Short mmCIF file of C-alpha atoms and ligand atoms in Angstrom, two decimals:
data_model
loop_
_atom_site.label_atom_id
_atom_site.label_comp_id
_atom_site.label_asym_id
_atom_site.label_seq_id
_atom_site.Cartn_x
_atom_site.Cartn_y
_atom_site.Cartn_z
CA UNK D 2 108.59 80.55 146.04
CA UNK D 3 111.03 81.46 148.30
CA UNK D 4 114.80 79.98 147.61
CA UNK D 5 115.04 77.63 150.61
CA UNK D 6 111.69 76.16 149.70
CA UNK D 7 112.43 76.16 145.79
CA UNK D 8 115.79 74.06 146.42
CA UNK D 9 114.46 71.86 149.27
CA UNK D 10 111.46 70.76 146.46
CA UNK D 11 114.37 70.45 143.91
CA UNK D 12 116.96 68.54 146.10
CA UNK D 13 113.17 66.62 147.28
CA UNK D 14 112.66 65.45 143.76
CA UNK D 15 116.15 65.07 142.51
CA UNK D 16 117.40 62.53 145.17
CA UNK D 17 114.32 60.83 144.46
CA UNK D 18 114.61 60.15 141.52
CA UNK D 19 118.82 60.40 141.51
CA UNK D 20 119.59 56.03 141.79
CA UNK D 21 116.96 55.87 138.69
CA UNK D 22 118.50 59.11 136.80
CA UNK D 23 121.67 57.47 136.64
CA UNK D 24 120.84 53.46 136.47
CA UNK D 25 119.20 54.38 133.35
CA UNK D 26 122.13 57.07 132.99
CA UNK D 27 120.18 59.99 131.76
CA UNK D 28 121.83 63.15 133.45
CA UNK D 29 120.86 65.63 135.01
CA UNK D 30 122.39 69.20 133.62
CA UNK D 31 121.58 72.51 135.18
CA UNK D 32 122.94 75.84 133.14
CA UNK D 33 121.43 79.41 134.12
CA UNK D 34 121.29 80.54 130.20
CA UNK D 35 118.69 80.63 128.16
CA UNK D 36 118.23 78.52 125.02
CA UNK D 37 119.45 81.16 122.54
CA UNK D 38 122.51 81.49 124.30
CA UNK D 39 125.58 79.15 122.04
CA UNK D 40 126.52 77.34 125.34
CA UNK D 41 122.86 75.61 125.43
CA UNK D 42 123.60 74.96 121.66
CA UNK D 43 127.36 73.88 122.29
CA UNK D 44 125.54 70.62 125.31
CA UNK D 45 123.02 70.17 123.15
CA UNK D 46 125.80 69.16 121.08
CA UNK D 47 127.54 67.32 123.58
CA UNK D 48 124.47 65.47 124.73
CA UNK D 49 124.16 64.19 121.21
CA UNK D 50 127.57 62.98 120.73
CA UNK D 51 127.52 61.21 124.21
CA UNK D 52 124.23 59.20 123.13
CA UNK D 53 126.25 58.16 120.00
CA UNK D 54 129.72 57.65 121.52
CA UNK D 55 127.90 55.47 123.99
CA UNK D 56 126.00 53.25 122.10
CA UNK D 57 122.84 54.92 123.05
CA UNK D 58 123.65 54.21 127.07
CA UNK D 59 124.35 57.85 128.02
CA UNK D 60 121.01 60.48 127.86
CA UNK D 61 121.84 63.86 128.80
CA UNK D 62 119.04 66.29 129.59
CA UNK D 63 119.64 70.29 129.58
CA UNK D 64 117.46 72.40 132.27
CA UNK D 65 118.41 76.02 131.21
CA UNK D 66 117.26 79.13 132.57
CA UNK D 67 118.57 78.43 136.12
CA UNK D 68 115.23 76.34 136.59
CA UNK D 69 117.06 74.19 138.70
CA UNK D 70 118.84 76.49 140.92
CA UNK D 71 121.22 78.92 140.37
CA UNK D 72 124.94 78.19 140.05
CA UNK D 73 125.50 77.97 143.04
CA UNK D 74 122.62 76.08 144.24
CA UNK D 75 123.51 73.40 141.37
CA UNK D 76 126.68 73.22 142.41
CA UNK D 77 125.47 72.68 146.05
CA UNK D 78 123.11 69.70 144.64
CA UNK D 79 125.30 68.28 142.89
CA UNK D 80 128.01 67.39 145.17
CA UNK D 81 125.26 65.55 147.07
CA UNK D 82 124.42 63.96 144.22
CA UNK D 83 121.38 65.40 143.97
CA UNK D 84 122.05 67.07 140.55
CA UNK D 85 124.66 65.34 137.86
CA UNK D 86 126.16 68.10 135.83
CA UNK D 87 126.01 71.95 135.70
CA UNK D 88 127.91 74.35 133.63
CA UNK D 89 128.82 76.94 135.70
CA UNK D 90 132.19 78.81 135.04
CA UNK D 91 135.43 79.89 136.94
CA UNK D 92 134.21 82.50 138.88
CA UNK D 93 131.90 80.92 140.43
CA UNK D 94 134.18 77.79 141.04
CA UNK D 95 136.26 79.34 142.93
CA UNK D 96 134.28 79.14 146.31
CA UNK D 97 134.24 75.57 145.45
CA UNK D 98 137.65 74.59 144.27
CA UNK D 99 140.57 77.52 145.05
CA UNK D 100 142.57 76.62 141.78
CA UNK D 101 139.58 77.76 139.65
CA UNK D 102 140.77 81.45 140.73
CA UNK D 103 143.61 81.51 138.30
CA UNK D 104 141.11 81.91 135.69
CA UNK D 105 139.95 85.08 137.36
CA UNK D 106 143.12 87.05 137.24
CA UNK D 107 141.94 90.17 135.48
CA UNK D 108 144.41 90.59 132.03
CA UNK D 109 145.73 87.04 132.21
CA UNK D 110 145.19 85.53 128.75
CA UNK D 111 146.99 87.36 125.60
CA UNK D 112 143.77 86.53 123.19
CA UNK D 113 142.01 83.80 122.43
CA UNK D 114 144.55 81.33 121.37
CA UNK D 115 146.49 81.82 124.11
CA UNK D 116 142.59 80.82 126.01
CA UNK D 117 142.37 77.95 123.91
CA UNK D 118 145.76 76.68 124.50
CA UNK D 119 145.88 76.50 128.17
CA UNK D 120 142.17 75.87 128.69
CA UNK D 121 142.26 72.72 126.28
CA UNK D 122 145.96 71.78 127.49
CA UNK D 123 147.79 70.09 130.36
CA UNK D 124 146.83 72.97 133.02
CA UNK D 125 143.37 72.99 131.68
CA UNK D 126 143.20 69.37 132.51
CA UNK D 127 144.66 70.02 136.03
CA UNK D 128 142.89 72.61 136.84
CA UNK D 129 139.44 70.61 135.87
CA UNK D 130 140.58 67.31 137.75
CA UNK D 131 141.63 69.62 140.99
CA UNK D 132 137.93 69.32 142.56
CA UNK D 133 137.54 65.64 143.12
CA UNK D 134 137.92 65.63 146.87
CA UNK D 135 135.19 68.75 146.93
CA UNK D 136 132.54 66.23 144.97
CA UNK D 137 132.92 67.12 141.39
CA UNK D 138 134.99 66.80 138.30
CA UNK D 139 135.14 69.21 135.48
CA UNK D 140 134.69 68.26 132.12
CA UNK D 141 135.39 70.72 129.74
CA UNK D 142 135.84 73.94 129.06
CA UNK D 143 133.32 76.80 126.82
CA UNK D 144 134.75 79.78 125.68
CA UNK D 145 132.88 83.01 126.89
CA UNK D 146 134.71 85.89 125.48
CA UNK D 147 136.10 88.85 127.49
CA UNK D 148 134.21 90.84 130.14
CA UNK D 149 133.69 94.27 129.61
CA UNK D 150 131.99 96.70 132.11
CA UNK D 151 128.55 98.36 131.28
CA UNK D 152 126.37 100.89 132.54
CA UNK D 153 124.25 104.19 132.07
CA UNK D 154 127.22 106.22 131.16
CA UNK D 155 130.68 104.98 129.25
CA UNK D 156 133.60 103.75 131.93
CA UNK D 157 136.39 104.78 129.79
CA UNK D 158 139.22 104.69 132.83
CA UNK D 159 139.32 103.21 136.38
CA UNK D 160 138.75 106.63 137.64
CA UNK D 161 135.02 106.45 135.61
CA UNK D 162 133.94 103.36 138.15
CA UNK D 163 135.16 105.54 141.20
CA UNK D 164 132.18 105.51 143.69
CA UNK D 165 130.49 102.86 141.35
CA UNK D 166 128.14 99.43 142.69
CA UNK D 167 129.49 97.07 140.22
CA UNK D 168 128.05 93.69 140.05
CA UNK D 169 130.32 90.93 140.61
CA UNK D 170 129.88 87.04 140.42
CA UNK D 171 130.36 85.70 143.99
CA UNK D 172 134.57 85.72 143.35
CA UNK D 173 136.97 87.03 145.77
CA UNK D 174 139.41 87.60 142.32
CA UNK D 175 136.40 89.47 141.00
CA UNK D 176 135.88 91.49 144.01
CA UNK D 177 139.41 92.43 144.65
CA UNK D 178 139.67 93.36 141.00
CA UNK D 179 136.88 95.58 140.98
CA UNK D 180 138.47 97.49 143.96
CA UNK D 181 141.48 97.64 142.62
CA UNK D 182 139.51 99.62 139.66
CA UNK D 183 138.10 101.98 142.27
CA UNK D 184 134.41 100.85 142.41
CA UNK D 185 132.64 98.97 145.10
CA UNK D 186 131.85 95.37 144.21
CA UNK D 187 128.35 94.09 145.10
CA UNK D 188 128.53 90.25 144.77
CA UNK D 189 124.90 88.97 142.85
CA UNK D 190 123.54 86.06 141.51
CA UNK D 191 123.16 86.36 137.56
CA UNK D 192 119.39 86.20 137.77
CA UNK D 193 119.36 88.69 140.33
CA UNK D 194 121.26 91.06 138.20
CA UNK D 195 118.79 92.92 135.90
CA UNK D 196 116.30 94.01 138.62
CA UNK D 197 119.12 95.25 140.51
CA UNK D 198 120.66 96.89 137.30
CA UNK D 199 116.58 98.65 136.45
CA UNK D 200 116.11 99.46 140.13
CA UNK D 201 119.81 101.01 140.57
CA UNK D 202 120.92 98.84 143.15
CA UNK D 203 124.13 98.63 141.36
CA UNK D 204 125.03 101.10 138.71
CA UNK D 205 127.04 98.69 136.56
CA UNK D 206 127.49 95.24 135.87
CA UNK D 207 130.21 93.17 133.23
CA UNK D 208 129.88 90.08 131.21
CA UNK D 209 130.46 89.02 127.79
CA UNK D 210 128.22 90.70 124.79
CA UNK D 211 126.57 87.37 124.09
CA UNK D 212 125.25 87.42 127.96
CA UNK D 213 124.68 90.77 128.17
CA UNK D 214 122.46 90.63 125.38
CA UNK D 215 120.74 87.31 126.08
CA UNK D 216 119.60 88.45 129.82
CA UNK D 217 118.60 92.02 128.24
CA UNK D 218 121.05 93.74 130.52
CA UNK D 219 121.41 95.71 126.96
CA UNK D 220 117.88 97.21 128.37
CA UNK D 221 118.65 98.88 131.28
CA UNK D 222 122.73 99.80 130.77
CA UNK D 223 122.83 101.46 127.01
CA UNK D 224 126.97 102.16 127.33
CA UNK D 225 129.04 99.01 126.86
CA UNK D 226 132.85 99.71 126.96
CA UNK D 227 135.35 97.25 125.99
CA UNK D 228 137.67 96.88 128.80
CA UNK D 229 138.06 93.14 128.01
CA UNK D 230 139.34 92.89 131.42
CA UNK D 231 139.03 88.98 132.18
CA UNK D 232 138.39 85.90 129.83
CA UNK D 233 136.82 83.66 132.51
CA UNK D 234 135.62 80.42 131.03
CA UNK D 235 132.70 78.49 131.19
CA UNK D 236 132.76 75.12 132.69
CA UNK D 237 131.22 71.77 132.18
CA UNK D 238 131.39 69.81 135.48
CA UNK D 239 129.99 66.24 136.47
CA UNK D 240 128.95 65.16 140.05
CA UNK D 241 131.79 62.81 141.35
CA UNK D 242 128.91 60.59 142.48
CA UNK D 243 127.75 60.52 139.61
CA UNK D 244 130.88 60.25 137.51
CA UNK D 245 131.87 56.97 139.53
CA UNK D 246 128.66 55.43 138.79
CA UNK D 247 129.43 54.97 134.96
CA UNK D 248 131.40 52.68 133.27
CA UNK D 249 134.57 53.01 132.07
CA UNK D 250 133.45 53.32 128.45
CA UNK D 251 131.21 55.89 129.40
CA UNK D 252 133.17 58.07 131.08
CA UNK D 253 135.26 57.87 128.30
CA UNK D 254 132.33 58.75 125.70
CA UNK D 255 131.12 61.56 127.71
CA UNK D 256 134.35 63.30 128.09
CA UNK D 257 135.46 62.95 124.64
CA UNK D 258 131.70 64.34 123.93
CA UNK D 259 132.64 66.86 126.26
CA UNK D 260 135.89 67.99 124.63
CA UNK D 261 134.42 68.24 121.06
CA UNK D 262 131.56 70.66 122.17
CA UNK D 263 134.03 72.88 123.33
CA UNK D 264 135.48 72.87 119.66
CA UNK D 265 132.24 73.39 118.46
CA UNK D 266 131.46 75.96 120.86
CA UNK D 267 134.41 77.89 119.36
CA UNK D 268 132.44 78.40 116.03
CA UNK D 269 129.32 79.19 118.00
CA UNK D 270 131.13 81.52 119.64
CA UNK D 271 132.30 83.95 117.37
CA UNK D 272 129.50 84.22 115.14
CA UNK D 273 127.05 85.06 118.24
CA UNK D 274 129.01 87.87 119.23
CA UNK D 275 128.97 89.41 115.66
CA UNK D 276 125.45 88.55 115.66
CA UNK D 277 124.51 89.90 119.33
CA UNK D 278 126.37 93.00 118.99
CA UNK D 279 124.11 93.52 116.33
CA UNK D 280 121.41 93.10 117.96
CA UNK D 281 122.01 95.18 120.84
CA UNK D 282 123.01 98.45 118.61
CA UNK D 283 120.26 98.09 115.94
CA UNK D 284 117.35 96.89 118.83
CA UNK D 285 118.00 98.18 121.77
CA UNK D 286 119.84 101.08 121.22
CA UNK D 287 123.81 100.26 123.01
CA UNK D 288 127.16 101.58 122.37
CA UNK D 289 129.94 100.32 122.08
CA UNK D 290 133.30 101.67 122.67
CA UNK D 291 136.85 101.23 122.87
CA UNK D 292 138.91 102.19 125.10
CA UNK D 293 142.42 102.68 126.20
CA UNK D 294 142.62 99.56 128.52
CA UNK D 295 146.11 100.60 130.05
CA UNK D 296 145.24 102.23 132.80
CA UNK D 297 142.84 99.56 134.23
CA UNK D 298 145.57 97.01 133.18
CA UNK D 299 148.13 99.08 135.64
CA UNK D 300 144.86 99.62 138.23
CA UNK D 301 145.35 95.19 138.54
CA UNK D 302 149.09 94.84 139.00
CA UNK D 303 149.17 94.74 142.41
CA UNK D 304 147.14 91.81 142.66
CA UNK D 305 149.87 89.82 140.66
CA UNK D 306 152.23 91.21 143.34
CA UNK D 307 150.05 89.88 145.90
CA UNK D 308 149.39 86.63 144.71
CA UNK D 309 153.05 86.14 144.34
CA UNK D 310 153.97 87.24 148.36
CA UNK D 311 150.22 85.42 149.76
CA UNK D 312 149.92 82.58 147.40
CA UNK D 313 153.24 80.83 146.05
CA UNK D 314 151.03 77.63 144.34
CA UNK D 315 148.80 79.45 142.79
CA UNK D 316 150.92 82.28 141.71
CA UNK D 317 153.31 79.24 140.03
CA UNK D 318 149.74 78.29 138.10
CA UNK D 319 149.18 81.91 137.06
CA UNK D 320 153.32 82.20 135.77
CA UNK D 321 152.68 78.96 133.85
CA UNK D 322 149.78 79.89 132.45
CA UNK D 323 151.15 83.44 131.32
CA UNK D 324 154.27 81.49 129.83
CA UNK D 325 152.36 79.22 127.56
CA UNK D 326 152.72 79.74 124.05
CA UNK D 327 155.54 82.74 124.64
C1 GCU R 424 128.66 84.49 132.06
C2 GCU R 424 128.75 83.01 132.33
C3 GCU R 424 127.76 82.55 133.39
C4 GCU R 424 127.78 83.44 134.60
C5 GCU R 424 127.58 84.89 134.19
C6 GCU R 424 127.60 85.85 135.37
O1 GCU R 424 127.54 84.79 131.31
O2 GCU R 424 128.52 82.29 131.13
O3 GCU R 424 128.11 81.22 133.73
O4 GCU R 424 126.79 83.08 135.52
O5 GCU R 424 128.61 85.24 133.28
O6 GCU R 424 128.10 86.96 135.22
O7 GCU R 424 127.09 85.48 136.44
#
């Protein structure tokens, strides 16, 4: 079915039935992974501890697989309403909401506490309340590792990606990073990606291993090298229509759902990596290597530099952020 037609039948059904989704408050939640990935486990999670937390008033149900759009066709829907939550992640955000885009600062985050502390802190909460006026509200925050570029051959150094098609997510942070590296950056859709990875319409893509693994990209690009260039989060957001509709309590219960998936998530998290990383050597045959990241680590400086002459509020967001915790 072509797109247009898919999302007209989708917004079609979904503002039919949106004033009896939400008087009966079960929610509509969109996600484009499958149901192996931990994120699907991590709302399944939440939707479970909302029911409870609610006194049985709030019913979430998950649509993975991008069945209801893509992200960015969710996120379309669901600022008309049309849709009540998707969990899409800062990249994608960005078009949507500008602050999202200090996620997307390649190198930004130390490790992983240093994620967790701003993510689930004051600028995490700032940064997820900053899309009201643009018709959603985050919720919470899952984490997705690091990105790391893969392809046919290993990308040990920028100069490895020069006269490269990477795959991007639809970020201008993403795209400027990538040509800072060298390469061209072809913006995709994630569901788009592994036909264009098998038919070489781009010659390299990068995502976390749990992803790559879970969409089979670990098929058609065998070298995986660990450039752990960006921690980008995930992100649980809520239709601002749909958010005013509930009651006090339960926006309440579904947020504090919200925030203890994300702990649980962290668990998830680790083990799948082990356990994809796994999978991808002993089944399909990847590699994995490490690298010396410094050179694409000086490749990005300029962009800090940048951000600091073009974009003074956001470059104060991006200081803050690399302060916490120091
Ligand atoms: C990650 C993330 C997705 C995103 C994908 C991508 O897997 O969890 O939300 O769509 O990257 O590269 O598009």
């Amino acid at each position: 079915m072509a797109i247009n037609k898919l999302v007209s039948s989708i917004v079609a059904t979904a503002v039919l039935a949106c004033s009896a989704s939400v008087s009966a408050a079960t929610l509509k939640l969109s996600h484009n992974h499958d149901r192996n990935h931990p994120v699907h486990e991590a709302m399944q999670f939440m939707a479970k501890r909302a029911k409870e937390l609610s006194g049985g008033s709030l019913n979430v149900r998950i649509y993975p697989d991008a069945t209801l759009g893509s992200q960015r066709e969710s996120t379309e829907l669901l600022q008309i309403g049309a849709l009540d939550m998707v969990k899409s992640n800062a990249s994608e955000l960005e078009s949507f909401e500008p602050s999202y885009s200090a996620f997307n600062m390649p190198y930004l985050f130390r490790d992983r506490d240093h994620f967790y502390q701003v993510t689930m802190g004051a600028i995490g909460e700032k940064i997820l309340a900053s899309s009201e006026d643009k018709g959603f509200i985050g919720l919470t925050y899952y984490d997705a590792g690091s990105r790391n570029f893969y392809a046919a051959k290993p990308i040990q150094s920028p100069a490895d990606l020069k006269g490269m098609k990477v795959r991007v997510q639809p970020s201008p942070t993403a795209v400027s990073m990538v040509e800072h590296m060298g390469a061209s950056p072809t913006p995709l859709a994630y569901g788009e990606l592994y036909t264009a990875l098998d038919q070489g319409v781009v010659d390299s893509a990068e995502n976390n291993i749990t992803s790559f693994v879970t969409s089979r990209h670990g098929e058609v690009a065998k070298k995986f090298s660990f450039s752990e260039h960006a921690m980008i989060p995930d992100v649980l957001v809520i239709s601002k229509i749909t958010w005013d509709k509930l009651s006090a309590d339960e926006q309440t219960a579904l947020k504090q759902a919200a925030r203890e998936s994300s702990m649980e998530m962290k668990e998830l998290w680790a083990a799948s990596e082990d356990k994809n990383r796994k999978y991808a050597e002993e089944k399909m045959g990847v590699t994995f290597m490490s690298i010396d990241k410094t050179p694409f680590v000086k490749s990005v400086e300029p962009m800090y530099v940048a951000l600091k002459k073009n974009n003074a509020e956001l470059s104060v967001i991006v200081e803050e952020i690399r302060n916490t915790g120091v």
